[in-house]
Amino acid sequence: MLKLWLAEVPPRGKLYLALLLAALLAAPLFVDGYLLSVLILVFYFAYLGQAWNIMMGFAGQLSLGHALYFGIGAYTSAALYVHLGVSPWFGMIAGGAFAAAIGAFIGALGFRFKIGGVYFAILTIAFAEFTRILVDHLLFVGGSGGFFLPISGRSSNDLWTLRGAPVMFYYVWLAFTVGVLILCRALLSSRLGYFWLAIREDQEAAQALGIDTFRYKIFAVMLSAALTACGGVLYAFYNNNLFPSAIFSINRSIDMLLGAIIGGVGTLMGPIVGAFILTPLGETMTALVEPLKGLGAKLDGIKQVFYGLCVVLIVVFQRRGVWPWLWRRLGLDRGEGR
Amino acid sequence: MPIEVYLNQIASGVLTGLIYGLSALGLSVIFGVCKIVNFAHGEMMVIAMYAALLIFRWLGLDPLVSVPIVGALLFGFGYVMQAGLINRLIDVPDHMQFILLAAIAIAMVSGCLMIFGPDAQNVQLDYAYDSYEVGSLLLDKVRVFAGIAAIAVAGLLAAFFRWTWIGKAIRACGDNITGARVVGLNVKHLFALAFGLGSVCIGAAGCILLLLVDVQPFLAVEYTLLAFVVVIVGGLGSLTGALLAGVLIGVSEALAGLLIQPSLKSMFSFGLLIFVLLFRPQGLVGKRA
């Protein structure tokens, strides 16, 4: 099946893809700790952007509360690990299932009551904020004081409990990013994927064709939520500390969609391209202003100002994102930019 | 607890709620006319608060006196934003507009963080601790002033929309954009005016709120969400609805703080929002679209 999909990618695209993958696989041999952490951040943006894209880009449902699913994954797996010693991989299953259930609940409420567009987006924010305040008061996960995972020596890598050095996390994040890309590719050529695209383009027409739009929109929310929760698990075990105000904040929800927006909503490579553009530029920005800080300038927010301006520029000048444009530039144009 | 405690708490909730209502009016006007969900609402409010703070520090003007100055500033900001940026993007899908404003919001709040730092700052007024005694009620002087100012600005706005020619023209654009074009209204200019007027509400609310709370960049998101809650609970596009819902939220927050735990108060607001969205999406006062 993989062969079939690869056949659709033009030869030059295959070459670029292979080169990129090889470079990323070999990267930890050459880069230092800082660059490694930047690359992990790139995967973080790419993976979560991809998960968000399933809901918005494929099924056309705007969520601005994905921090909720992220946090459910992070907190469920961390609580299971700290209190019961359960491996994060089982935590991931539990957190993913939990997030999917909550997603189905929110989706069902929203879609059943015909809450569309902007109102649905605000509903998702409301649920995320509601949960943030709730977790602030859940003492068995530390409340607002934060929840911490025990850090055992970073010298030995234990994949089973996800305790180890950044290099291990690098490969885990890379595997997840590639995995979700393949999954999305598979979805797009499945029945389900075609149903989603139909719903995105014209829900009433889709319904008229006999597609159970309610059901397939719920599927999109559930899958997107579960994948986002898996990202939350990785984040929890990589960062080892969780604060409700940071995990469930609306800024995290917005972070998740930045990559996809900049790269191109609804495209497969969009979130990845967006993440590769945003993160290094943001980090460079921070590094560039570092010397100015010594002069007493307060420049802590510069990265966010920059991200914000990037999105404004994209919306104004390159509405469909960078990837469709890049696709043509790279000479890959043989039809629609995917 | 004696009944006076509750009454006092309710009274202060009503007065604070009026400011929430005024701020939400700004969101409501912008949505009602331009059909833009102003995701940068709280950020604009924080900028207004900082402006009032600077005016107080430099010129010693009471934030209530600087309402017209800050209002004019915000009007210009809102007009330029709509005329220069958003008017060009009327045909983009809703979610892109949403994201555009969210991005502007991020840039604005981080800009504030860079300029003013993360610490909470406030104004010291000589009447800050005075209060009025009405029967057994004890009303803070600042809160009373704040409530009156909020009602005054909201009243002026309502009068403008009701009786002036431009106000009627703006309402016409909000009701039916094609019809407005047909009768020869300059829709883009009127949209920008509406965005500007909505921003005036935000600016005034920011100045007034500075009497009661310290300003801090990260509060912006909370104000945005609070205004969403108020506007949706009250009904989008309804002026009285926004004020009523503001008061309702103000009181419910005050009582939740008293009865349960202050930190849980916004959970009630969000609970109310979810409830209203599901069972009465047109809001308490609004008509079904």
Tab-separated table of C-alpha atoms in Angstrom, chain B:
chain	number	residue	atom	x	y	z
B	1	MET	CA	-23.044	34.710	57.572
B	2	PRO	CA	-25.231	37.811	58.002
B	3	ILE	CA	-27.343	38.785	55.036
B	4	GLU	CA	-25.476	42.093	54.668
B	5	VAL	CA	-22.367	40.234	53.573
B	6	TYR	CA	-24.264	38.723	50.677
B	7	LEU	CA	-25.920	42.001	49.783
B	8	ASN	CA	-22.606	43.824	49.805
B	9	GLN	CA	-21.066	41.141	47.656
B	10	ILE	CA	-23.980	41.243	45.217
B	11	ALA	CA	-23.811	45.050	45.009
B	12	SER	CA	-20.119	45.009	44.241
B	13	GLY	CA	-20.730	42.216	41.731
B	14	VAL	CA	-23.363	44.342	39.980
B	15	LEU	CA	-21.013	47.314	39.728
B	16	THR	CA	-18.094	45.234	38.450
B	17	GLY	CA	-20.476	43.451	36.108
B	18	LEU	CA	-21.411	46.754	34.487
B	19	ILE	CA	-17.793	47.143	33.392
B	20	TYR	CA	-17.801	43.594	32.030
B	21	GLY	CA	-20.940	44.523	30.171
B	22	LEU	CA	-19.401	47.667	28.693
B	23	SER	CA	-16.344	45.755	27.558
B	24	ALA	CA	-18.534	43.053	26.048
B	25	LEU	CA	-20.499	45.733	24.204
B	26	GLY	CA	-17.328	46.412	22.269
B	27	LEU	CA	-17.142	42.798	21.172
B	28	SER	CA	-20.829	42.759	20.402
B	29	VAL	CA	-20.786	45.889	18.222
B	30	ILE	CA	-17.818	44.617	16.224
B	31	PHE	CA	-19.400	41.220	15.713
B	32	GLY	CA	-22.874	42.581	15.087
B	33	VAL	CA	-21.760	44.886	12.292
B	34	CYS	CA	-18.496	43.608	10.838
B	35	LYS	CA	-19.198	39.909	11.591
B	36	ILE	CA	-15.674	39.699	12.980
B	37	VAL	CA	-15.027	37.806	16.177
B	38	ASN	CA	-12.493	40.097	17.755
B	39	PHE	CA	-10.072	37.671	19.266
B	40	ALA	CA	-7.800	40.558	20.239
B	41	HIS	CA	-10.476	41.985	22.525
B	42	GLY	CA	-8.758	41.469	25.869
B	43	GLU	CA	-5.437	42.502	24.385
B	44	MET	CA	-6.901	45.815	23.259
B	45	MET	CA	-8.348	46.241	26.718
B	46	VAL	CA	-4.969	45.645	28.330
B	47	ILE	CA	-3.421	48.185	25.966
B	48	ALA	CA	-6.094	50.676	27.013
B	49	MET	CA	-5.292	49.955	30.647
B	50	TYR	CA	-1.610	50.597	30.056
B	51	ALA	CA	-2.435	53.803	28.214
B	52	ALA	CA	-4.537	55.005	31.162
B	53	LEU	CA	-1.733	53.973	33.502
B	54	LEU	CA	0.834	56.017	31.558
B	55	ILE	CA	-1.479	59.028	31.421
B	56	PHE	CA	-1.914	58.748	35.169
B	57	ARG	CA	1.834	58.508	35.749
B	58	TRP	CA	2.817	61.310	33.395
B	59	LEU	CA	-0.034	63.769	33.735
B	60	GLY	CA	-1.608	62.683	36.991
B	61	LEU	CA	-5.004	62.295	35.357
B	62	ASP	CA	-7.565	60.058	37.008
B	63	PRO	CA	-8.301	57.052	34.730
B	64	LEU	CA	-11.938	58.137	34.632
B	65	VAL	CA	-10.883	61.508	33.209
B	66	SER	CA	-8.716	59.818	30.607
B	67	VAL	CA	-11.651	57.786	29.250
B	68	PRO	CA	-12.164	60.205	26.303
B	69	ILE	CA	-8.423	60.317	25.511
B	70	VAL	CA	-7.958	56.561	25.593
B	71	GLY	CA	-11.275	56.127	23.831
B	72	ALA	CA	-10.047	58.335	20.984
B	73	LEU	CA	-6.760	56.413	20.804
B	74	LEU	CA	-8.526	53.090	20.627
B	75	PHE	CA	-10.961	54.458	18.072
B	76	GLY	CA	-8.058	55.297	15.799
B	77	PHE	CA	-6.500	51.902	16.379
B	78	GLY	CA	-9.746	50.076	15.636
B	79	TYR	CA	-10.480	52.157	12.557
B	80	VAL	CA	-7.043	51.561	11.092
B	81	MET	CA	-7.128	47.856	11.863
B	82	GLN	CA	-10.444	47.379	10.098
B	83	ALA	CA	-9.737	49.759	7.233
B	84	GLY	CA	-6.142	48.691	6.641
B	85	LEU	CA	-6.205	44.998	7.335
B	86	ILE	CA	-9.529	43.305	7.895
B	87	ASN	CA	-11.457	45.052	5.117
B	88	ARG	CA	-9.060	43.498	2.661
B	89	LEU	CA	-9.931	40.063	3.948
B	90	ILE	CA	-13.713	40.073	3.956
B	91	ASP	CA	-13.882	37.092	1.632
B	92	VAL	CA	-11.539	34.795	3.582
B	93	PRO	CA	-13.136	31.902	5.460
B	94	ASP	CA	-14.249	32.512	9.039
B	95	HIS	CA	-11.552	30.428	10.628
B	96	MET	CA	-8.826	32.396	8.887
B	97	GLN	CA	-10.201	35.692	10.219
B	98	PHE	CA	-10.382	34.114	13.619
B	99	ILE	CA	-6.811	32.995	13.445
B	100	LEU	CA	-5.680	36.337	12.041
B	101	LEU	CA	-7.069	38.152	15.066
B	102	ALA	CA	-5.702	35.551	17.439
B	103	ALA	CA	-2.286	36.116	15.882
B	104	ILE	CA	-2.620	39.879	16.250
B	105	ALA	CA	-3.601	39.243	19.851
B	106	ILE	CA	-0.485	37.180	20.518
B	107	ALA	CA	1.720	39.857	19.000
B	108	MET	CA	-0.006	42.565	21.046
B	109	VAL	CA	0.180	40.817	24.396
B	110	SER	CA	3.804	39.864	23.885
B	111	GLY	CA	4.534	43.420	22.834
B	112	CYS	CA	3.035	44.633	26.120
B	113	LEU	CA	5.126	42.082	27.950
B	114	MET	CA	8.270	43.420	26.286
B	115	ILE	CA	7.452	47.041	27.043
B	116	PHE	CA	5.905	46.855	30.486
B	117	GLY	CA	7.204	43.587	31.911
B	118	PRO	CA	5.202	40.839	33.570
B	119	ASP	CA	4.568	42.566	36.923
B	120	ALA	CA	1.141	43.787	37.967
B	121	GLN	CA	0.930	47.582	38.086
B	122	ASN	CA	-1.805	49.867	39.340
B	123	VAL	CA	-2.819	53.453	39.998
B	124	GLN	CA	-3.013	54.871	43.516
B	125	LEU	CA	-6.025	57.123	43.920
B	126	ASP	CA	-6.668	59.164	47.032
B	127	TYR	CA	-10.268	57.968	47.193
B	128	ALA	CA	-9.332	54.328	46.725
B	129	TYR	CA	-10.459	53.267	50.184
B	130	ASP	CA	-13.477	55.570	50.612
B	131	SER	CA	-16.929	54.124	50.554
B	132	TYR	CA	-20.570	55.121	50.653
B	133	GLU	CA	-22.965	53.810	53.232
B	134	VAL	CA	-26.419	53.157	51.826
B	135	GLY	CA	-28.594	51.704	54.529
B	136	SER	CA	-26.715	48.620	55.647
B	137	LEU	CA	-24.817	48.428	52.359
B	138	LEU	CA	-21.210	49.526	52.088
B	139	LEU	CA	-20.299	50.532	48.543
B	140	ASP	CA	-16.721	51.247	47.471
B	141	LYS	CA	-16.459	54.704	46.004
B	142	VAL	CA	-14.333	53.526	43.074
B	143	ARG	CA	-16.812	50.809	42.245
B	144	VAL	CA	-19.717	53.237	42.264
B	145	PHE	CA	-17.821	55.650	40.013
B	146	ALA	CA	-16.845	52.781	37.749
B	147	GLY	CA	-20.407	51.538	37.466
B	148	ILE	CA	-21.772	54.999	36.691
B	149	ALA	CA	-19.094	55.610	34.076
B	150	ALA	CA	-19.841	52.279	32.431
B	151	ILE	CA	-23.551	53.036	32.224
B	152	ALA	CA	-22.809	56.516	30.859
B	153	VAL	CA	-20.604	55.245	28.047
B	154	ALA	CA	-23.020	52.463	27.173
B	155	GLY	CA	-25.890	54.973	27.161
B	156	LEU	CA	-24.008	57.317	24.842
B	157	LEU	CA	-23.312	54.465	22.468
B	158	ALA	CA	-26.930	53.338	22.451
B	159	ALA	CA	-28.087	56.909	21.804
B	160	PHE	CA	-25.595	57.227	18.950
B	161	PHE	CA	-26.838	54.067	17.263
B	162	ARG	CA	-30.444	55.016	17.788
B	163	TRP	CA	-30.618	58.644	16.823
B	164	THR	CA	-27.687	59.723	14.662
B	165	TRP	CA	-27.598	59.260	10.923
B	166	ILE	CA	-24.242	57.506	10.975
B	167	GLY	CA	-25.410	55.230	13.767
B	168	LYS	CA	-28.391	54.166	11.703
B	169	ALA	CA	-26.203	53.662	8.648
B	170	ILE	CA	-23.870	51.412	10.633
B	171	ARG	CA	-26.824	49.383	11.840
B	172	ALA	CA	-28.034	49.071	8.287
B	173	CYS	CA	-24.676	47.609	7.251
B	174	GLY	CA	-24.896	45.113	10.082
B	175	ASP	CA	-28.437	44.080	9.124
B	176	ASN	CA	-27.958	43.650	5.422
B	177	ILE	CA	-24.705	44.429	3.721
B	178	THR	CA	-26.064	44.054	0.196
B	179	GLY	CA	-28.969	46.343	0.953
B	180	ALA	CA	-26.604	48.885	2.459
B	181	ARG	CA	-24.488	48.828	-0.692
B	182	VAL	CA	-27.557	49.195	-2.880
B	183	VAL	CA	-28.659	52.374	-1.152
B	184	GLY	CA	-25.186	53.778	-1.623
B	185	LEU	CA	-23.615	53.496	1.801
B	186	ASN	CA	-19.841	53.392	1.966
B	187	VAL	CA	-19.747	50.003	3.639
B	188	LYS	CA	-16.008	49.793	4.154
B	189	HIS	CA	-15.868	53.156	5.871
B	190	LEU	CA	-18.864	52.295	8.053
B	191	PHE	CA	-17.354	48.931	8.989
B	192	ALA	CA	-14.189	50.714	10.066
B	193	LEU	CA	-16.275	53.206	12.058
B	194	ALA	CA	-18.090	50.340	13.769
B	195	PHE	CA	-14.817	48.637	14.632
B	196	GLY	CA	-13.593	51.970	15.961
B	197	LEU	CA	-16.713	52.478	18.070
B	198	GLY	CA	-16.448	48.968	19.462
B	199	SER	CA	-12.856	49.794	20.331
B	200	VAL	CA	-14.030	52.922	22.167
B	201	CYS	CA	-16.104	50.666	24.446
B	202	ILE	CA	-13.067	48.484	25.003
B	203	GLY	CA	-10.914	51.528	25.740
B	204	ALA	CA	-13.421	53.023	28.159
B	205	ALA	CA	-13.896	49.690	29.904
B	206	GLY	CA	-10.121	49.339	30.196
B	207	CYS	CA	-9.740	52.788	31.813
B	208	ILE	CA	-12.570	52.130	34.232
B	209	LEU	CA	-11.359	48.667	35.109
B	210	LEU	CA	-7.965	50.102	36.005
B	211	LEU	CA	-9.649	51.619	39.059
B	212	LEU	CA	-10.445	48.166	40.355
B	213	VAL	CA	-7.699	45.806	39.236
B	214	ASP	CA	-3.965	45.834	38.566
B	215	VAL	CA	-2.921	45.638	34.940
B	216	GLN	CA	-0.782	42.760	33.729
B	217	PRO	CA	-0.206	41.496	30.159
B	218	PHE	CA	-1.398	37.952	30.818
B	219	LEU	CA	-4.799	39.136	31.949
B	220	ALA	CA	-5.630	39.845	28.314
B	221	VAL	CA	-6.689	36.285	27.507
B	222	GLU	CA	-8.969	36.225	30.511
B	223	TYR	CA	-10.663	39.441	29.427
B	224	THR	CA	-11.178	38.083	25.940
B	225	LEU	CA	-12.791	34.945	27.273
B	226	LEU	CA	-14.832	36.879	29.802
B	227	ALA	CA	-16.206	39.106	27.057
B	228	PHE	CA	-17.072	36.028	24.963
B	229	VAL	CA	-18.924	34.579	27.910
B	230	VAL	CA	-20.830	37.795	28.543
B	231	VAL	CA	-21.720	38.369	24.913
B	232	ILE	CA	-22.867	34.828	24.238
B	233	VAL	CA	-24.824	34.609	27.459
B	234	GLY	CA	-26.480	37.936	26.695
B	235	GLY	CA	-27.006	37.315	23.015
B	236	LEU	CA	-24.709	38.514	20.229
B	237	GLY	CA	-25.601	41.934	18.916
B	238	SER	CA	-27.872	42.868	21.799
B	239	LEU	CA	-26.852	45.954	23.771
B	240	THR	CA	-29.107	45.379	26.767
B	241	GLY	CA	-28.267	41.691	26.678
B	242	ALA	CA	-24.570	42.434	27.036
B	243	LEU	CA	-25.087	44.742	30.031
B	244	LEU	CA	-27.494	42.312	31.702
B	245	ALA	CA	-25.231	39.342	31.167
B	246	GLY	CA	-22.279	41.388	32.413
B	247	VAL	CA	-24.115	42.043	35.640
B	248	LEU	CA	-25.172	38.392	35.879
B	249	ILE	CA	-21.592	37.211	35.459
B	250	GLY	CA	-20.322	39.873	37.874
B	251	VAL	CA	-22.763	38.753	40.551
B	252	SER	CA	-22.193	35.057	39.984
B	253	GLU	CA	-18.433	35.571	40.252
B	254	ALA	CA	-18.826	37.597	43.426
B	255	LEU	CA	-21.091	35.001	45.025
B	256	ALA	CA	-18.955	32.069	43.887
B	257	GLY	CA	-15.974	33.814	45.460
B	258	LEU	CA	-17.862	34.199	48.700
B	259	LEU	CA	-19.559	30.813	48.870
B	260	ILE	CA	-17.055	28.428	47.370
B	261	GLN	CA	-13.578	29.556	46.468
B	262	PRO	CA	-12.446	32.687	44.629
B	263	SER	CA	-10.204	30.726	42.282
B	264	LEU	CA	-13.176	28.662	41.129
B	265	LYS	CA	-15.257	31.652	40.125
B	266	SER	CA	-14.501	31.620	36.404
B	267	MET	CA	-15.387	27.934	36.243
B	268	PHE	CA	-18.945	29.036	36.894
B	269	SER	CA	-18.781	31.556	34.086
B	270	PHE	CA	-17.545	28.909	31.674
B	271	GLY	CA	-20.127	26.466	32.935
B	272	LEU	CA	-22.793	29.072	32.259
B	273	LEU	CA	-21.334	29.688	28.798
B	274	ILE	CA	-21.449	25.994	27.900
B	275	PHE	CA	-24.975	25.757	29.226
B	276	VAL	CA	-26.175	28.780	27.259
B	277	LEU	CA	-24.433	27.664	24.061
B	278	LEU	CA	-26.194	24.344	24.238
B	279	PHE	CA	-29.659	25.291	25.338
B	280	ARG	CA	-30.135	28.878	24.310
B	281	PRO	CA	-27.528	29.672	21.666
B	282	GLN	CA	-29.228	32.943	20.793
B	283	GLY	CA	-28.458	34.157	24.330
B	284	LEU	CA	-30.735	35.181	27.145
B	285	VAL	CA	-32.024	38.286	25.380
B	286	GLY	CA	-31.125	37.751	21.731
B	287	LYS	CA	-33.473	36.615	19.003
B	288	ARG	CA	-32.854	33.440	17.065
B	289	ALA	CA	-31.007	34.180	13.867
